[in-house]
Coordinates of C-alpha atoms in Angstrom, one line a residue:
X117 CA 0.0 0.0 0.0
X118 CA 1.2 3.5 -0.8
X119 CA 0.2 7.1 -1.5
X120 CA 0.7 7.7 -5.2
X121 CA 1.7 11.1 -6.5
X122 CA 2.0 12.2 -10.1
X123 CA 3.2 15.7 -10.9
X124 CA 2.8 17.4 -14.3
X125 CA 4.7 20.7 -15.0
X126 CA 4.3 23.0 -18.1
X127 CA 5.8 26.3 -19.1
X128 CA 3.3 28.6 -20.9
X129 CA 3.7 32.0 -22.6
X130 CA 3.4 34.4 -19.6
X131 CA 1.3 36.6 -21.8
X132 CA -1.4 33.9 -21.8
X133 CA -1.6 33.7 -18.0
X134 CA -1.3 37.4 -17.0
X135 CA -5.0 38.1 -16.4
X136 CA -7.7 36.3 -14.4
X137 CA -9.7 35.6 -17.6
X138 CA -6.7 34.0 -19.3
X139 CA -6.0 31.8 -16.3
X140 CA -9.6 30.7 -16.1
X141 CA -9.3 29.6 -19.8
X142 CA -6.2 27.6 -19.0
X143 CA -8.0 26.0 -16.1
X144 CA -10.9 25.1 -18.3
X145 CA -8.6 23.4 -20.8
X146 CA -6.9 21.5 -18.1
X147 CA -10.1 20.3 -16.6
X148 CA -11.4 19.3 -20.0
X149 CA -8.4 17.0 -20.6
X150 CA -8.5 15.6 -17.0
X151 CA -12.2 14.6 -17.5
X152 CA -11.2 12.3 -20.3
X153 CA -9.3 10.3 -17.7
X154 CA -11.2 11.0 -14.5
X155 CA -14.8 10.8 -15.8
X156 CA -16.5 11.7 -12.5
X157 CA -14.3 14.7 -11.7
X158 CA -15.7 17.5 -9.5
X159 CA -14.5 20.9 -8.5
X160 CA -14.1 21.1 -4.7
X161 CA -12.4 24.5 -4.4
X162 CA -10.9 27.3 -6.5
X163 CA -9.1 30.6 -5.7
X164 CA -8.0 33.4 -7.9
X165 CA -5.4 35.9 -6.7
X166 CA -4.1 38.9 -8.6
X167 CA -0.6 38.4 -7.1
X168 CA -0.2 34.6 -7.2
X169 CA -2.4 33.3 -10.0
X170 CA -5.0 30.6 -9.9
X171 CA -5.4 27.5 -7.6
X172 CA -8.0 24.8 -7.6
X173 CA -8.7 21.4 -6.0
X174 CA -10.7 18.7 -7.9
X175 CA -11.6 15.2 -6.9
X176 CA -13.1 12.0 -8.2
X177 CA -15.3 10.3 -5.7
X178 CA -13.3 12.1 -2.9
X179 CA -10.6 9.5 -3.4
X180 CA -8.4 10.9 -6.2
X181 CA -7.4 14.5 -5.4
X182 CA -6.0 16.8 -8.1
X183 CA -4.6 20.2 -7.4
X184 CA -4.0 22.7 -10.2
X185 CA -1.9 25.9 -9.9
X186 CA -1.4 28.5 -12.6
X187 CA 1.2 31.1 -11.9
X188 CA 1.1 34.6 -13.4
X189 CA 4.6 34.0 -14.7
X190 CA 3.4 31.2 -17.0
X191 CA 4.1 28.1 -15.0
X192 CA 1.4 25.4 -14.6
X193 CA 1.5 22.5 -12.2
X194 CA -1.0 19.7 -11.8
X195 CA -0.6 17.2 -9.0
X196 CA -2.6 13.9 -8.8
X197 CA -2.7 12.0 -5.5
X198 CA -4.5 8.9 -4.4
X199 CA -4.2 5.9 -2.1
X200 CA -3.1 2.7 -3.8
X201 CA -4.1 -0.4 -1.8
X202 CA -1.9 -3.5 -2.0
X203 CA -2.7 -5.6 -5.0
X204 CA -4.7 -2.9 -6.8
X205 CA -4.0 -1.4 -10.2
X206 CA -2.9 2.3 -10.3
X207 CA -5.6 4.8 -11.1
X208 CA -3.1 6.5 -13.4
X209 CA -0.7 4.1 -14.9
X210 CA 2.6 5.2 -16.5
X211 CA 1.2 4.8 -20.0
X212 CA -2.0 6.6 -19.2
X213 CA -0.1 9.4 -17.5
X214 CA 2.1 9.9 -20.6
X215 CA -1.0 10.1 -22.8
X216 CA -2.6 12.6 -20.4
X217 CA 0.6 14.7 -20.4
X218 CA 0.7 14.7 -24.2
X219 CA -2.9 15.6 -24.5
X220 CA -2.5 18.5 -22.1
X221 CA 0.6 19.8 -24.0
X222 CA -1.2 19.6 -27.3
X223 CA -4.3 21.5 -26.0
X224 CA -2.1 24.2 -24.3
X225 CA 0.0 24.5 -27.4
X226 CA -3.2 25.4 -29.3
X227 CA -4.0 28.0 -26.7
X228 CA -0.7 29.8 -26.9
X229 CA 0.0 29.2 -30.6
X230 CA 3.5 27.9 -29.9
X231 CA 5.1 24.7 -28.7
X232 CA 4.8 24.2 -24.9
X233 CA 8.0 22.9 -23.3
X234 CA 6.9 20.2 -20.9
X235 CA 9.1 19.6 -17.8
X236 CA 8.8 15.9 -18.7
X237 CA 8.5 12.9 -16.4
X238 CA 8.4 10.6 -19.4
X239 CA 10.8 8.7 -21.6
X240 CA 13.6 11.2 -21.5
X241 CA 12.9 13.3 -18.4
X242 CA 15.3 16.3 -18.1
X243 CA 14.0 18.4 -15.3
X244 CA 14.0 17.5 -11.6
X245 CA 13.7 19.5 -8.4
X246 CA 16.5 20.5 -6.1
X247 CA 16.1 20.0 -2.3
X248 CA 14.5 23.5 -2.0
X249 CA 12.2 22.8 -5.0
X250 CA 14.1 24.8 -7.7
X251 CA 13.9 23.1 -11.1
X252 CA 17.2 21.8 -12.4
X253 CA 17.8 20.7 -16.0
X254 CA 20.0 17.6 -16.5
X255 CA 21.7 16.4 -19.7
X256 CA 19.7 13.2 -19.7
X257 CA 19.6 11.4 -23.0
X258 CA 18.3 7.9 -22.3
X259 CA 15.6 6.2 -20.2
X260 CA 17.5 3.0 -19.2
X261 CA 14.9 1.4 -17.0
X262 CA 11.4 2.1 -15.7
X263 CA 9.0 0.2 -13.5
X264 CA 6.6 0.6 -10.6
X265 CA 7.1 -1.4 -7.4
X266 CA 4.4 -1.7 -4.8
X267 CA 6.1 1.2 -3.1
X268 CA 7.3 3.7 -5.7
X269 CA 8.0 4.5 -9.3
X270 CA 11.6 3.5 -10.2
X271 CA 13.6 4.9 -13.1
X272 CA 17.2 4.6 -14.2
X273 CA 18.1 7.5 -16.5
X274 CA 21.4 8.1 -18.2
X275 CA 23.1 11.5 -18.0
X276 CA 26.0 12.4 -20.3
X277 CA 28.1 13.8 -17.5
X278 CA 26.8 12.0 -14.4
X279 CA 26.3 8.4 -15.7
X280 CA 23.3 6.4 -14.8
X281 CA 21.0 8.0 -12.2
X282 CA 18.5 6.4 -9.8
X283 CA 15.2 8.3 -9.7
X284 CA 12.5 7.3 -7.2
X285 CA 9.0 8.9 -7.5
X286 CA 10.5 11.7 -9.7
X287 CA 13.3 12.6 -7.2
X288 CA 17.0 12.1 -7.9
X289 CA 18.6 9.7 -5.4
X290 CA 22.1 8.7 -6.5
X291 CA 24.2 8.6 -9.7
X292 CA 27.4 6.9 -10.8
X293 CA 29.1 10.2 -10.1
X294 CA 28.2 10.4 -6.5
X295 CA 30.9 8.6 -4.5
X296 CA 31.3 11.8 -2.5
X297 CA 27.8 11.4 -1.2
X298 CA 28.5 7.9 0.2
X299 CA 31.9 8.7 1.5
X300 CA 30.6 11.8 3.4
X301 CA 27.6 9.9 4.8
X302 CA 30.0 7.2 6.2
X303 CA 32.7 9.6 7.2
X304 CA 35.4 7.8 5.3
X305 CA 38.8 8.5 6.8
X306 CA 37.2 9.7 10.1
X307 CA 35.2 6.7 11.3
X308 CA 36.8 3.3 11.9
X309 CA 34.5 0.4 10.9
X310 CA 37.0 -2.4 11.2
X311 CA 35.5 -5.2 13.3
X312 CA 32.3 -3.2 13.9
X313 CA 28.6 -4.3 13.7
X314 CA 26.5 -2.1 11.4
X315 CA 22.9 -1.6 10.6
X316 CA 21.8 0.2 7.4
X317 CA 18.2 1.4 7.2
X318 CA 17.3 1.6 3.5
X319 CA 20.2 1.9 1.2
X320 CA 18.6 -0.1 -1.6
X321 CA 21.0 1.3 -4.2
X322 CA 23.7 -0.8 -2.5
X323 CA 26.4 1.9 -2.6
X324 CA 26.7 2.4 1.1
X325 CA 26.9 -1.4 1.8
X326 CA 29.5 -1.8 -1.0
X327 CA 31.8 1.0 0.4
X328 CA 31.4 -0.1 4.0
X329 CA 32.5 -3.7 3.2
X330 CA 35.8 -2.3 2.0
X331 CA 36.4 -1.1 5.6
X332 CA 36.4 -4.7 7.0
X333 CA 33.4 -4.5 9.5
X334 CA 32.5 -7.5 11.5
X335 CA 29.0 -7.7 10.0
X336 CA 26.5 -5.5 8.2
X337 CA 22.8 -6.0 8.1
X338 CA 20.8 -3.9 5.6
X339 CA 17.0 -3.4 5.9
X340 CA 15.5 -2.5 2.6
X341 CA 11.8 -2.6 1.7
X342 CA 11.9 -2.5 -2.1
X343 CA 13.3 -5.6 -3.8
X344 CA 12.7 -4.1 -7.3
X345 CA 15.0 -1.1 -6.5
X346 CA 17.8 -3.5 -5.6
X347 CA 17.3 -5.5 -8.8
X348 CA 17.4 -2.4 -10.9
X349 CA 20.5 -1.0 -9.2
X350 CA 22.3 -4.4 -9.4
X351 CA 21.8 -4.4 -13.1
X352 CA 22.3 -0.8 -14.1
X353 CA 24.3 0.8 -11.2
X354 CA 26.9 -1.9 -10.6
X355 CA 29.7 0.7 -10.8
X356 CA 28.5 2.1 -7.4
X357 CA 27.3 -1.2 -5.7
X358 CA 29.6 -3.8 -7.1
X359 CA 28.1 -7.2 -6.7
X360 CA 26.8 -6.8 -3.2
X361 CA 23.2 -6.9 -4.4
X362 CA 23.7 -10.3 -6.1
X363 CA 23.2 -12.1 -2.8
X364 CA 21.0 -11.6 0.2
X365 CA 23.3 -13.2 2.8
X366 CA 27.0 -13.9 3.1
X367 CA 29.4 -14.2 6.1
X368 CA 30.0 -10.4 5.8
X369 CA 26.5 -9.1 5.4
X370 CA 22.8 -9.8 5.3
X371 CA 20.2 -7.9 3.3
X372 CA 16.7 -8.3 4.7
X373 CA 13.8 -7.3 2.4
X374 CA 11.0 -5.8 4.5
X375 CA 9.9 -2.8 6.6
X376 CA 12.8 -1.6 8.5
X377 CA 10.7 -0.5 11.5
X378 CA 9.3 -4.1 11.9
X379 CA 12.8 -5.5 12.0
X380 CA 14.2 -2.8 14.2
X381 CA 11.5 -3.7 16.8
X382 CA 12.5 -7.3 16.4
X383 CA 16.2 -6.5 17.0
X384 CA 15.3 -4.4 20.1
X385 CA 13.2 -7.3 21.5
X386 CA 16.2 -9.6 20.9
X387 CA 18.6 -7.2 22.7
X388 CA 20.7 -6.8 19.5
X389 CA 23.1 -3.8 19.5
X390 CA 25.1 -2.1 16.8
X391 CA 28.2 0.2 16.7
X392 CA 26.7 2.2 13.8
X393 CA 23.2 2.7 12.5
X394 CA 22.8 4.4 9.2
X395 CA 19.6 6.3 8.2
X396 CA 19.6 6.1 4.4
X397 CA 15.9 6.7 4.1
X398 CA 13.5 9.6 3.7
X399 CA 14.9 13.2 3.0
X400 CA 14.0 15.8 5.6
X401 CA 10.6 17.2 4.5
X402 CA 10.3 20.8 3.3
X403 CA 7.7 22.2 5.8
X404 CA 6.9 24.9 8.2
X405 CA 6.4 22.6 11.1
X406 CA 7.5 19.1 12.1
X407 CA 4.0 17.5 11.5
X408 CA 2.7 14.9 9.1
X409 CA 3.5 11.4 8.1
X410 CA 7.1 12.0 7.1
X411 CA 8.0 13.7 10.3
X412 CA 6.3 10.9 12.3
X413 CA 8.4 8.4 10.4
X414 CA 11.6 10.3 11.1
X415 CA 10.8 10.4 14.9
X416 CA 10.0 6.6 14.8
X417 CA 13.4 6.0 13.1
X418 CA 15.2 8.1 15.8
X419 CA 13.4 6.3 18.6
X420 CA 14.3 2.8 17.4
X421 CA 17.8 3.6 16.1
X422 CA 19.0 4.8 19.5
X423 CA 17.6 1.8 21.2
X424 CA 19.7 -0.3 18.8
X425 CA 23.0 1.6 19.4
X426 CA 25.7 0.6 21.8
X427 CA 26.5 3.2 24.5
X428 CA 29.4 4.5 22.4
X429 CA 27.5 3.9 19.1
X430 CA 26.8 6.5 16.4
X431 CA 23.8 7.3 14.2
X432 CA 24.8 8.6 10.7
X433 CA 22.3 10.1 8.2
X434 CA 21.9 12.5 5.4
X435 CA 20.0 15.7 6.0
X436 CA 19.0 17.9 3.1
X437 CA 20.4 20.6 0.9
X438 CA 22.2 23.3 2.9
X439 CA 19.8 25.9 1.4
X440 CA 16.8 24.3 3.3
X441 CA 17.6 26.1 6.5
X442 CA 14.2 26.0 8.1
X443 CA 13.8 22.2 7.5
X444 CA 17.3 21.5 8.8
X445 CA 16.5 23.5 11.9
X446 CA 13.3 21.6 12.5
X447 CA 15.3 18.3 12.1
X448 CA 17.8 19.5 14.7
X449 CA 15.1 20.5 17.1
X450 CA 13.7 16.9 16.9
X451 CA 17.2 15.6 17.7
X452 CA 17.4 17.9 20.8
X453 CA 14.0 16.5 22.0
X454 CA 15.3 12.9 22.1
X455 CA 15.7 11.1 25.5
X456 CA 18.3 10.1 26.5
X457 CA 19.9 13.3 25.1
X458 CA 22.1 13.2 22.1
X459 CA 24.7 15.5 20.5
X460 CA 25.5 15.9 16.9
X461 CA 28.0 17.2 14.4
X462 CA 27.6 17.9 10.7
X463 CA 29.6 17.7 7.5
X464 CA 28.9 19.1 4.1
X465 CA 29.6 17.9 0.5
X466 CA 28.6 19.1 -2.9
X467 CA 26.9 16.1 -4.5
X468 CA 27.3 16.1 -8.3
X469 CA 23.9 14.7 -9.3
X470 CA 22.0 16.9 -6.8
X471 CA 23.9 19.9 -8.2
X472 CA 24.0 21.4 -4.7
X473 CA 25.6 21.1 -1.3
X474 CA 24.1 18.7 1.2
X475 CA 24.4 18.4 4.9
X476 CA 25.1 15.1 6.8
X477 CA 24.6 14.3 10.5
X478 CA 26.7 12.3 13.0
X479 CA 24.7 11.7 16.2
X480 CA 25.9 10.2 19.5
X481 CA 24.6 9.9 23.0
X482 CA 25.4 13.1 24.9

């Protein structure tokens, strides 16, 4: 089961979205195309602002929610969200989504009288958001792999300068160019992993496990929920994960496929302890307050991770882009609320495929 989110972005001629009447016409075209896919679509709310443009919320049977925003400056975003129960077919499949995107682009092109450049999430996607939600253009030339697991949309795209890139639910995760990300996360040259017991939460691309095994730890256990991610990375990102994803268990490591929280609870009940726990999971949310499902998940990971650490153990995790000051501050506030108390240090690195500087945390008991 999972919450499914599909985002469409378009750039229009700003001269066609400058007035309220023009934006209403764009909204009409968008709704008309959406109704071909969502036949029972209803308008729940709309708002027109002279300063910020147009915003509306539509729904189909109060289950699929669609938000549409038209900016004065010519940007259009359409976000489709719905809950996908286990074993059910997606409401908007990849093929259907591409057809909808093409139909929208064609209708909007007719409106403006020119070709509309789509910020595509299709065969050769080129545009992805930075951590603070700026749009970055990549030199992507090939869609190498695409599939949808029960948990997320998985893509491997090839960049001329960055190599193969792992994209999960339209967000850049790691590329063949990103050894600096893994080395900064693990504190290579600073931390001593020889003879240590390590737990990785997430890490499905295999890069962290691969690099840690070079440091001769006693044993590493990796908890990853998505088998399909590991299969894709094993085939198309072997330059960063080696052959560690070929097997699920060796004398040096074990990969457990399942919900990391469930297995953390199991380890706690067994009294199992680790020298290092790595949080290679969800990015820090961009939000004004530490509320919502993602923040609840982060707090759960904190709580269980520190129960698994030895007294002199260390929790290592990535934060977010250094430009996301408010979210990083919220994250650090959550660390300060932990009991027993913890202390933390940070390191920074410019990650090539993120095209920005990221912050990493090293957390120990105070």
